[in-house]
XYZ file of C-alpha atoms in Angstrom:
679
model
C 28.486 37.162 -40.268
C 26.026 39.228 -38.574
C 22.827 40.616 -40.170
C 24.609 43.841 -40.138
C 28.164 42.588 -41.195
C 26.599 41.120 -44.484
C 24.516 44.374 -44.693
C 27.988 46.422 -45.030
C 29.911 43.981 -46.927
C 31.475 45.435 -49.839
C 31.955 42.348 -52.451
C 31.918 44.102 -55.812
C 32.849 47.797 -57.151
C 33.517 49.667 -60.456
C 37.025 50.379 -60.988
C 40.310 50.095 -62.170
C 42.578 47.437 -60.214
C 46.180 48.755 -59.489
C 47.609 46.871 -62.281
C 45.532 47.442 -64.702
C 43.912 51.309 -65.973
C 40.754 49.404 -67.464
C 37.719 50.052 -65.113
C 35.880 46.608 -64.811
C 33.911 44.630 -61.789
C 36.352 44.528 -59.179
C 35.462 41.506 -56.807
C 38.909 39.868 -55.922
C 39.214 40.885 -52.044
C 43.174 41.878 -52.488
C 41.867 43.632 -55.563
C 39.282 45.498 -53.781
C 41.324 46.082 -50.761
C 44.136 47.256 -53.018
C 41.864 49.763 -54.756
C 40.716 51.113 -52.030
C 44.213 51.563 -51.036
C 45.448 53.072 -53.818
C 42.513 55.515 -53.978
C 42.906 56.771 -50.380
C 46.317 57.127 -50.614
C 46.237 59.124 -53.718
C 44.130 61.833 -51.964
C 45.324 61.720 -48.472
C 48.672 60.283 -48.918
C 49.601 63.153 -51.484
C 51.521 65.726 -51.510
C 49.615 68.675 -52.514
C 50.906 71.074 -55.457
C 52.903 73.902 -54.731
C 50.652 77.053 -54.704
C 51.725 80.421 -55.822
C 53.328 82.731 -53.571
C 51.032 84.326 -51.425
C 50.448 87.109 -48.630
C 47.526 86.864 -46.377
C 48.494 89.807 -44.049
C 45.221 91.965 -43.355
C 42.701 89.986 -45.663
C 41.668 87.411 -43.123
C 39.799 89.866 -40.710
C 41.463 91.188 -37.605
C 43.897 89.095 -34.972
C 42.492 88.005 -32.024
C 44.518 87.783 -28.835
C 44.542 83.480 -28.513
C 47.645 83.360 -26.226
C 45.645 81.991 -23.436
C 44.846 79.108 -26.369
C 48.935 77.883 -25.558
C 49.666 77.884 -22.077
C 50.196 74.414 -20.472
C 47.702 71.515 -20.756
C 46.384 70.696 -16.681
C 44.655 68.282 -15.626
C 40.822 69.523 -15.241
C 40.599 70.128 -19.032
C 42.288 66.596 -19.460
C 39.413 65.051 -17.301
C 37.027 67.291 -18.597
C 38.125 66.165 -21.928
C 37.862 62.823 -21.580
C 34.301 62.969 -19.975
C 32.770 64.879 -22.749
C 34.253 62.264 -25.349
C 31.020 59.792 -25.611
C 31.485 56.790 -24.842
C 30.546 53.358 -26.610
C 32.182 53.819 -29.519
C 34.691 52.104 -31.345
C 38.422 51.794 -30.398
C 41.285 52.607 -32.368
C 44.445 50.210 -33.965
C 45.320 50.197 -30.277
C 42.426 48.711 -28.579
C 41.831 51.221 -26.021
C 38.566 53.029 -25.975
C 37.638 55.867 -24.339
C 35.526 54.020 -21.927
C 38.960 52.775 -20.676
C 40.319 56.041 -19.528
C 37.089 57.042 -18.172
C 37.079 53.693 -16.216
C 40.938 54.129 -15.046
C 41.432 57.944 -14.618
C 42.541 57.854 -11.358
C 45.192 54.964 -12.000
C 46.397 56.233 -15.337
C 46.186 59.537 -14.914
C 49.794 60.303 -13.602
C 51.253 58.460 -16.942
C 49.049 60.392 -19.179
C 49.801 63.976 -17.868
C 53.504 63.181 -18.646
C 52.289 61.935 -21.913
C 50.833 65.338 -22.460
C 53.747 66.782 -21.113
C 56.019 65.199 -23.553
C 53.500 66.286 -26.195
C 53.328 69.638 -25.074
C 57.098 70.433 -25.291
C 57.219 68.171 -28.896
C 59.879 65.397 -27.298
C 56.571 62.652 -27.881
C 57.403 60.737 -31.079
C 53.503 60.360 -31.837
C 53.648 58.245 -35.249
C 53.439 55.171 -33.430
C 50.501 56.370 -31.347
C 48.698 58.619 -34.590
C 47.199 55.665 -36.410
C 43.748 55.036 -37.065
C 41.595 53.107 -39.531
C 39.471 54.370 -42.298
C 35.552 53.056 -41.976
C 34.054 53.364 -44.913
C 30.690 54.796 -44.661
C 28.374 54.672 -47.971
C 27.205 57.586 -49.077
C 24.203 56.682 -50.725
C 21.710 53.186 -50.804
C 23.578 51.428 -53.226
C 27.375 52.032 -53.904
C 29.069 51.278 -57.095
C 32.208 53.281 -57.067
C 35.190 54.293 -54.342
C 34.269 57.705 -54.475
C 30.660 56.284 -52.930
C 32.234 55.728 -49.655
C 33.124 58.521 -46.918
C 36.349 57.435 -45.041
C 35.725 58.325 -40.918
C 38.740 58.272 -39.285
C 38.365 55.939 -36.189
C 41.902 56.897 -34.278
C 43.537 56.126 -31.396
C 42.226 57.388 -28.172
C 45.044 59.125 -26.677
C 45.432 61.473 -29.637
C 41.406 61.716 -29.889
C 41.927 63.242 -26.271
C 44.501 65.197 -27.209
C 42.412 66.608 -29.723
C 39.455 67.139 -27.710
C 41.408 69.500 -25.493
C 42.636 71.346 -28.383
C 39.131 71.574 -29.717
C 37.263 72.985 -25.983
C 39.936 75.583 -26.067
C 39.198 76.748 -29.748
C 35.765 76.641 -29.602
C 34.988 79.712 -27.168
C 36.740 81.660 -29.891
C 35.452 79.954 -33.056
C 32.182 82.878 -33.038
C 34.978 85.267 -33.740
C 36.876 83.805 -36.023
C 34.336 82.660 -38.464
C 31.722 84.336 -40.562
C 28.405 84.803 -39.384
C 27.513 82.967 -42.839
C 29.147 80.066 -41.716
C 26.703 78.435 -39.455
C 28.343 75.219 -38.661
C 29.947 73.639 -35.784
C 29.700 77.060 -34.127
C 27.489 77.654 -30.732
C 23.799 79.256 -31.118
C 24.035 79.231 -34.914
C 21.311 77.131 -36.959
C 22.144 75.731 -40.426
C 18.189 76.983 -40.718
C 19.624 80.461 -40.997
C 21.357 79.323 -44.462
C 18.266 78.189 -45.744
C 16.128 80.882 -44.561
C 18.755 83.611 -45.931
C 18.638 81.680 -49.064
C 14.925 81.645 -49.746
C 14.429 85.495 -48.775
C 17.254 86.333 -51.476
C 15.885 84.521 -53.927
C 12.246 85.730 -53.388
C 13.663 89.147 -53.116
C 15.305 89.108 -56.789
C 12.560 87.415 -58.306
C 9.367 89.627 -56.704
C 11.887 92.371 -57.934
C 13.046 91.063 -61.448
C 16.684 91.251 -60.915
C 18.570 88.979 -62.710
C 20.537 86.977 -59.987
C 22.094 83.150 -59.543
C 21.954 80.868 -57.138
C 25.890 78.973 -57.506
C 25.407 75.972 -55.849
C 29.047 74.515 -54.906
C 30.759 71.491 -54.692
C 34.135 70.780 -53.389
C 35.621 67.923 -54.340
C 37.078 65.870 -51.146
C 36.499 68.974 -48.950
C 38.039 67.759 -45.537
C 40.589 65.569 -47.331
C 42.584 67.834 -49.597
C 43.217 70.789 -47.076
C 46.442 72.219 -47.778
C 48.745 71.796 -44.380
C 50.707 75.009 -45.485
C 47.838 77.463 -46.530
C 46.178 76.402 -42.609
C 49.203 77.388 -41.082
C 48.969 80.484 -42.456
C 45.624 81.021 -41.904
C 46.145 80.087 -37.721
C 49.816 82.504 -38.306
C 47.500 85.443 -39.909
C 44.306 84.960 -36.873
C 46.786 85.248 -34.191
C 46.878 81.572 -33.270
C 50.300 81.271 -30.758
C 53.425 79.413 -32.025
C 52.811 76.167 -29.616
C 49.372 75.390 -30.636
C 50.121 75.681 -34.213
C 53.145 73.086 -33.697
C 50.907 71.103 -31.668
C 48.162 71.265 -34.461
C 51.152 69.902 -37.183
C 52.525 67.731 -34.562
C 49.041 65.618 -34.774
C 48.906 66.582 -38.855
C 52.283 65.414 -39.617
C 52.165 62.379 -37.395
C 49.017 60.534 -38.780
C 48.173 57.659 -40.537
C 45.748 55.247 -41.532
C 44.673 51.788 -42.550
C 41.463 51.086 -44.615
C 39.091 48.590 -42.816
C 37.396 46.876 -45.378
C 35.151 43.676 -44.663
C 36.589 43.198 -41.345
C 40.650 42.915 -42.423
C 42.913 45.827 -42.600
C 45.239 47.230 -45.373
C 48.131 48.361 -44.798
C 49.391 51.658 -42.915
C 49.791 55.020 -45.192
C 51.321 58.161 -44.028
C 49.093 61.737 -44.633
C 50.357 64.163 -46.233
C 47.473 66.616 -46.645
C 43.533 66.945 -45.255
C 41.724 66.505 -42.092
C 40.599 63.556 -40.640
C 36.767 62.936 -40.858
C 36.177 61.830 -36.967
C 38.859 63.718 -35.197
C 36.837 66.196 -32.615
C 39.323 69.081 -33.875
C 39.107 68.704 -37.617
C 35.548 70.537 -38.537
C 37.002 73.981 -36.396
C 40.120 73.606 -38.710
C 38.232 72.874 -41.389
C 35.691 76.226 -40.696
C 38.844 78.345 -39.646
C 40.232 77.425 -43.692
C 37.165 78.354 -45.490
C 36.678 81.299 -43.474
C 39.226 82.681 -45.878
C 36.678 81.852 -48.799
C 34.264 84.830 -46.764
C 37.364 86.979 -46.110
C 37.808 86.570 -50.020
C 34.070 87.866 -50.791
C 34.141 90.596 -48.379
C 36.811 92.472 -50.351
C 34.856 91.545 -54.207
C 32.696 94.875 -54.780
C 36.369 96.322 -54.847
C 37.165 93.850 -58.112
C 33.606 94.418 -59.662
C 33.766 97.534 -61.909
C 30.641 99.281 -62.105
C 27.509 99.409 -59.671
C 26.215 96.834 -57.750
C 23.047 96.207 -55.890
C 23.906 93.667 -53.757
C 27.483 92.104 -53.713
C 27.807 88.282 -53.576
C 27.502 86.918 -50.508
C 28.787 82.908 -49.850
C 26.679 81.100 -47.238
C 28.561 78.003 -45.908
C 26.793 75.194 -43.734
C 30.255 73.256 -43.424
C 31.807 72.671 -47.079
C 28.010 73.228 -48.528
C 28.470 76.075 -49.782
C 25.602 78.187 -52.140
C 26.987 82.047 -53.835
C 24.090 84.464 -54.106
C 24.823 86.970 -56.889
C 23.584 89.674 -59.841
C 23.731 87.475 -62.737
C 25.858 90.079 -65.141
C 29.947 88.971 -66.377
C 31.487 90.916 -64.098
C 30.024 89.165 -61.123
C 30.257 86.036 -62.604
C 33.717 86.418 -63.572
C 35.286 87.739 -59.968
C 33.418 84.973 -58.339
C 34.591 82.396 -60.598
C 38.610 83.796 -60.273
C 37.970 83.505 -56.107
C 37.171 80.027 -56.204
C 40.364 79.002 -58.628
C 42.148 81.236 -56.875
C 41.093 79.864 -53.271
C 41.417 76.001 -54.627
C 45.378 76.867 -55.808
C 45.864 78.182 -51.952
C 43.933 75.652 -50.035
C 43.661 72.325 -51.699
C 39.776 72.908 -52.271
C 38.798 72.609 -55.347
C 35.361 72.867 -57.287
C 33.891 69.532 -58.724
C 32.236 71.279 -61.844
C 29.851 68.387 -62.392
C 28.101 68.396 -59.243
C 27.622 71.698 -59.057
C 24.848 73.517 -60.261
C 23.072 76.904 -60.794
C 19.912 78.609 -60.767
C 19.202 80.665 -62.977
C 16.745 84.123 -61.513
C 14.636 86.298 -64.000
C 17.311 85.241 -66.728
C 16.948 84.745 -70.161
C 17.828 81.714 -72.081
C 20.807 83.024 -74.274
C 22.262 84.814 -70.754
C 21.972 81.013 -69.149
C 23.731 79.233 -71.331
C 26.257 82.307 -71.257
C 26.378 81.496 -67.160
C 26.926 77.959 -68.024
C 29.757 78.586 -69.759
C 31.649 80.916 -67.548
C 30.545 78.517 -63.939
C 30.867 75.246 -66.325
C 28.153 73.495 -64.585
C 24.835 72.836 -65.811
C 22.026 75.399 -64.706
C 18.735 74.028 -62.994
C 14.766 75.496 -62.301
C 14.043 75.942 -58.752
C 12.706 74.304 -57.037
C 16.097 72.436 -55.699
C 16.917 70.735 -52.488
C 19.105 72.561 -50.264
C 20.364 71.107 -46.807
C 17.631 68.547 -46.784
C 14.860 70.876 -47.743
C 12.885 72.362 -50.680
C 13.881 75.586 -51.715
C 11.917 77.907 -54.083
C 9.779 81.291 -54.104
C 6.731 79.392 -54.356
C 5.306 77.014 -51.600
C 6.842 73.802 -51.963
C 3.644 71.009 -53.562
C 2.924 67.605 -52.504
C 5.420 65.758 -54.660
C 8.201 67.812 -52.565
C 7.418 66.456 -49.181
C 7.236 63.202 -50.683
C 11.268 62.525 -48.909
C 9.666 63.019 -45.725
C 6.840 61.019 -46.360
C 8.606 58.104 -47.390
C 10.957 58.766 -43.852
C 8.400 57.927 -42.572
C 7.273 54.738 -44.035
C 11.270 53.567 -43.934
C 10.991 54.053 -39.997
C 7.937 52.079 -39.861
C 9.003 49.041 -42.145
C 11.699 48.482 -39.693
C 9.948 48.026 -36.967
C 8.341 45.044 -35.444
C 5.087 46.904 -34.073
C 2.965 44.182 -33.313
C 5.801 42.619 -31.118
C 5.736 46.270 -29.276
C 3.453 47.096 -26.176
C 1.796 50.230 -26.432
C 4.015 51.736 -23.805
C 7.413 50.717 -26.297
C 5.122 52.167 -29.287
C 4.545 55.203 -27.039
C 8.238 55.818 -26.659
C 8.810 55.422 -30.591
C 6.202 58.012 -31.368
C 7.214 60.717 -29.107
C 10.852 60.228 -29.726
C 11.499 59.153 -33.374
C 8.409 59.682 -35.684
C 7.826 63.517 -34.105
C 11.452 63.640 -34.255
C 11.298 63.291 -38.144
C 9.451 66.451 -39.370
C 10.783 69.291 -37.178
C 13.477 69.567 -39.730
C 10.965 71.252 -42.246
C 8.836 72.454 -39.730
C 11.607 75.202 -38.469
C 11.286 76.961 -41.802
C 8.047 75.475 -43.162
C 4.277 76.184 -42.592
C 3.210 72.285 -43.312
C 0.017 72.071 -45.517
C -3.007 70.688 -43.321
C -3.304 67.437 -45.238
C 0.033 67.001 -44.748
C -0.179 67.531 -40.922
C -3.370 65.354 -41.011
C -1.339 62.372 -43.060
C 1.745 62.590 -40.614
C -0.599 62.731 -37.564
C -2.631 59.225 -39.170
C 0.846 57.504 -39.424
C 1.153 58.388 -35.656
C -2.447 57.393 -34.490
C -2.026 53.902 -36.441
C 1.231 52.887 -35.967
C 0.325 53.621 -32.113
C -3.152 51.699 -32.033
C -2.998 49.925 -34.256
C 0.206 48.544 -35.449
C 0.290 50.618 -38.590
C -2.594 48.795 -40.090
C -5.656 50.584 -40.955
C -7.163 52.635 -38.256
C -10.616 54.081 -37.796
C -12.462 55.895 -35.202
C -13.478 52.929 -33.044
C -9.791 51.164 -33.373
C -8.558 54.367 -31.145
C -9.367 53.943 -27.460
C -8.954 57.505 -26.869
C -9.505 60.534 -29.247
C -5.920 61.490 -30.568
C -6.676 65.484 -29.604
C -6.633 63.914 -26.178
C -3.350 62.070 -26.695
C -1.897 64.560 -27.800
C -2.679 66.825 -24.322
C 0.645 67.275 -22.167
C 0.217 64.995 -19.200
C -0.643 67.435 -16.965
C -3.518 68.285 -18.964
C -4.910 64.958 -18.761
C -2.685 63.425 -22.187
C 0.186 61.499 -23.320
C 2.270 63.760 -23.942
C 2.646 63.272 -27.574
C 3.353 66.611 -29.312
C 0.723 68.053 -31.266
C 2.496 68.937 -35.009
C 0.653 71.808 -35.903
C 1.122 73.237 -32.673
C 5.088 72.403 -32.810
C 5.159 73.660 -36.093
C 3.506 76.716 -34.964
C 5.710 77.187 -32.046
C 9.022 76.681 -34.171
C 8.361 79.216 -36.419
C 7.650 81.974 -34.129
C 11.606 81.676 -33.408
C 11.756 83.575 -36.412
C 9.747 86.336 -34.967
C 11.881 86.565 -31.861
C 14.870 86.762 -33.606
C 13.325 89.960 -35.882
C 13.141 91.387 -32.771
C 15.777 90.629 -29.999
C 18.771 89.751 -32.371
C 19.404 92.068 -34.973
C 23.078 91.079 -35.256
C 21.781 87.387 -36.262
C 22.374 86.565 -40.231
C 18.522 86.239 -40.573
C 17.608 89.970 -39.395
C 20.209 91.670 -41.219
C 18.993 90.202 -44.517
C 15.627 90.957 -44.028
C 16.931 94.459 -42.967
C 19.072 94.661 -45.973
C 16.284 93.677 -48.190
C 13.428 95.414 -46.826
C 14.598 98.370 -45.544
C 13.091 97.372 -41.778
C 13.406 94.236 -39.605
C 10.248 95.033 -37.955
C 7.178 92.500 -37.992
C 4.411 95.248 -38.008
C 6.262 97.256 -40.978
C 7.249 93.690 -42.542
C 3.208 92.814 -42.718
C 2.416 95.209 -45.107
C 5.663 94.484 -47.768
C 5.853 91.846 -50.520
C 7.927 89.252 -48.801
C 8.372 85.900 -49.445
C 5.456 83.328 -48.855
C 7.993 81.781 -45.665
C 8.450 85.225 -44.197
C 4.228 85.678 -44.527
C 3.645 82.645 -42.939
C 6.132 83.550 -40.137
C 4.339 87.206 -40.052
C 1.075 85.509 -39.657
C 2.102 84.506 -36.066
C 2.193 88.133 -34.571
C -0.670 88.600 -33.313
C 0.443 85.690 -30.997
C 3.751 86.740 -30.939
C 2.782 90.244 -29.704
C 0.731 89.394 -26.954
C 3.537 86.670 -25.557
C 6.016 89.858 -25.391
C 6.272 92.614 -23.187
C 8.574 95.302 -22.726
C 10.562 96.548 -19.386
C 12.983 99.854 -19.749
C 12.416 99.286 -23.907
C 14.005 95.465 -23.750
C 11.766 92.707 -24.945
C 11.113 89.881 -22.966
C 9.096 86.468 -23.267
C 6.368 86.073 -20.656
C 6.215 82.227 -20.454
C 10.041 81.568 -19.224
C 11.502 82.992 -15.997
C 14.460 84.580 -17.660
C 12.595 86.439 -20.440
C 14.087 84.478 -23.305
C 11.966 82.939 -25.954
C 12.060 78.951 -26.319
C 10.071 77.054 -28.568
C 9.282 74.627 -25.841
C 7.676 77.248 -23.835
C 5.421 78.730 -27.002
C 4.585 74.929 -27.304
C 3.319 74.937 -23.645
C 0.941 77.658 -24.020
C -0.299 76.557 -27.481
C -1.605 73.479 -25.869
C -2.619 74.031 -22.730
C -5.924 73.864 -21.980
C -5.732 75.296 -18.042
C -6.749 72.162 -16.788
C -4.657 70.637 -14.458
C -5.450 66.800 -13.598
C -3.781 65.918 -10.376
C -4.284 62.137 -10.683
C -2.331 61.884 -14.465
C 0.681 63.863 -12.804
C 0.819 61.042 -10.028
C 0.402 58.562 -12.608
C 3.349 59.281 -14.699
C 5.719 59.484 -11.722
C 4.685 56.031 -10.750
C 8.054 53.071 -10.991
C 6.590 50.974 -12.779
C 7.342 50.170 -16.802
C 5.684 52.232 -19.817
C 3.480 49.773 -20.832
C 1.479 49.848 -17.003
C 1.689 53.818 -17.461
C -0.243 53.623 -20.598
C -2.767 51.234 -19.575
C -3.623 52.893 -15.795
C -3.971 56.333 -18.848
C -6.325 54.432 -20.089
C -8.274 52.892 -17.156
C -8.275 56.732 -16.302
C -9.795 57.487 -19.407
C -12.489 55.009 -18.678
C -11.825 53.714 -21.992
C -10.879 49.957 -21.451
C -13.181 47.800 -23.274
C -14.891 46.806 -20.613
C -18.799 44.761 -21.132
C -20.177 48.810 -20.869
C -18.049 50.474 -23.265
C -18.143 47.512 -26.089
C -21.833 47.644 -25.768
C -21.455 51.427 -25.956
C -19.702 50.620 -29.328
C -22.100 48.496 -30.880
C -20.402 45.258 -29.775
C -23.038 42.014 -28.486
C -22.010 41.032 -25.319
C -23.145 39.748 -22.122
C -24.169 41.993 -19.250
C -22.981 39.857 -16.186
C -19.373 40.390 -14.797
C -17.919 36.878 -15.640
C -15.351 37.264 -12.724
C -17.822 37.121 -9.722
C -20.906 35.815 -11.364
C -23.514 38.343 -10.505
C -25.924 40.336 -12.422
C -23.998 43.748 -12.099
C -22.709 44.655 -15.653
C -18.649 44.748 -15.756
C -17.593 48.454 -16.153
C -14.498 50.116 -15.254
C -15.289 50.835 -11.714
C -16.724 47.671 -10.789
C -14.277 45.280 -12.135
C -11.159 47.317 -10.507
C -13.133 48.222 -7.255
C -16.556 46.761 -6.707
C -16.282 43.257 -8.293
C -16.073 40.682 -5.275
C -12.760 39.097 -7.087
C -11.356 42.621 -7.153
C -12.198 43.524 -3.546
C -10.564 40.142 -2.277
C -7.135 40.884 -3.909
C -7.597 44.558 -2.618
C -7.444 42.953 0.870
C -4.509 40.850 0.433
C -2.655 43.959 -0.922
C -3.728 45.695 2.102
C -2.595 43.050 4.365
C 0.617 42.491 2.912
C 1.836 46.268 2.060
C 0.029 47.029 5.541
C -2.243 50.000 4.091
C -4.510 52.273 5.531
C -8.088 51.308 5.477
C -9.044 51.404 1.292
C -12.862 52.664 0.656
C -13.812 50.694 -2.199
C -17.126 53.078 -2.416
C -15.278 55.559 -4.793
C -15.179 55.623 -8.303
C -11.656 54.624 -10.139
C -10.139 58.308 -10.366
C -11.130 59.176 -6.809
C -9.457 55.977 -5.432
């Protein structure tokens, strides 16, 4: 058993065995397998309760022209779907991976097209092809319950190709099918907009002393409990062609799964509801279904009697749902009724035990009343939303501790002493620099945190995460964080990157009036003009963004009343172009540009970079640092001091090596009187 297998091994859990309803610790392998099988069979393999009669006509938004989704399958779109599926992934129960279909496409494409034709005609029996094994992915560090594991389906590649083809067809229309308040699985929508909108609303309610509630809704087993009947009605109402609906239902009704536990497999069970996590089509179907909830909220104003300043609204990222509403009994009761009706229709039931609400400008007696209506506990701000601290005030040091801990976990898993400077540079740029990006997109990181994170990166690069004083750094860290063209290593400077990412929100205010973020700012403050917002009482987050207005105004020019970004060819803002402007020193080094094009290992390139900086620990540089050492070259036994130029060019030993290189590769005349840079 490998170390990874040992870590993923499930040896015992708390639960009730099938033969006894008494909860106890289950450690017997057969009992564990049976417990997992019964658990997931009771969710995915049980028929949903019959919903009350319902009519969705005219309640889910306009029908779209989607007839092209039902046209016959083509060879080109099937090949495109296979090409877009990730390689190197685990195969399903049949053992055929996506790599097999990619490699032998020219051989099997005729048979594959016949299978697609049969599927298209609904004459293909998918019951044996549409099998999957459920891989148990832990939701947290220490799992003690069966519910602590997320069921990820590894389906047979043929069915995965079918669902990928269908997903590719639906994806271009998803933006029109799903509300802008749903930011998951949709191109050009950002998870950060949900956070930004929520923060702006709670700040507005607080500053204006408007009693309000932030209701964090948790749906129990969201993907696993979707009603296929409700899904069918939604697809019909939104204008999906009958042929596409029949294809989707073929896939759903023929699906069966087995539980993979510690390398062994349980018996198969047939699915009767839910969407498989791991299926390319499932995320799109899920947000189409949950968009019905958005439609119900769009009609909520007519259900609330009496005046209301801002109607309740639901902000969603997949199943992660935040409902913002005024703290009056009318709104609370209507929202509770909407969620109850939606649960009966869709199968998505609210898990009250995991829900919470945040009262804003609400009295203590009112909080108790709200708790009785929503059937969940109150919690004070700040809370964690989408992995970020959400508050009406600036986050404190403790709220950034998860980010700092994430850095430490990464460092603990790396054997820095076994890595060259080139390897450490790669990890700094690809991992340690990426960790805080989630925070930096919406929060202006405080100076102390930036210094701390820069210190972690600097220590790891120069001293394998040990204590790193100034003398340990061969090159100043600010120099390392310059672009390669300006003589640096191309490591992103966190402060400048933070600023560049925040500039994106100013661009949205200026150039994307239909975005959820811009429309929210317009609704709350009566304007989305950044110059006017500076004088308004806005959230601390918006204040930080508005501080970038002077630089932003210098970077935007107007042509025919259209704002364009100066620093890109197409005139559209990008954070990378903003960072390039913020970090550009204006000094282009031709030597360094040539260095990074050399075909050599990263460790050699980093060594050459240090060499060009004249920061190698030669005798000359050691004396400058206060180290006692000889003042004569140990290679040529002369009285000449060992400098960078002498060691690599002027030393007799070096010149003899260069002569051999020159002869072997038939190089032109080499001038050894130059310094290392000009050489």
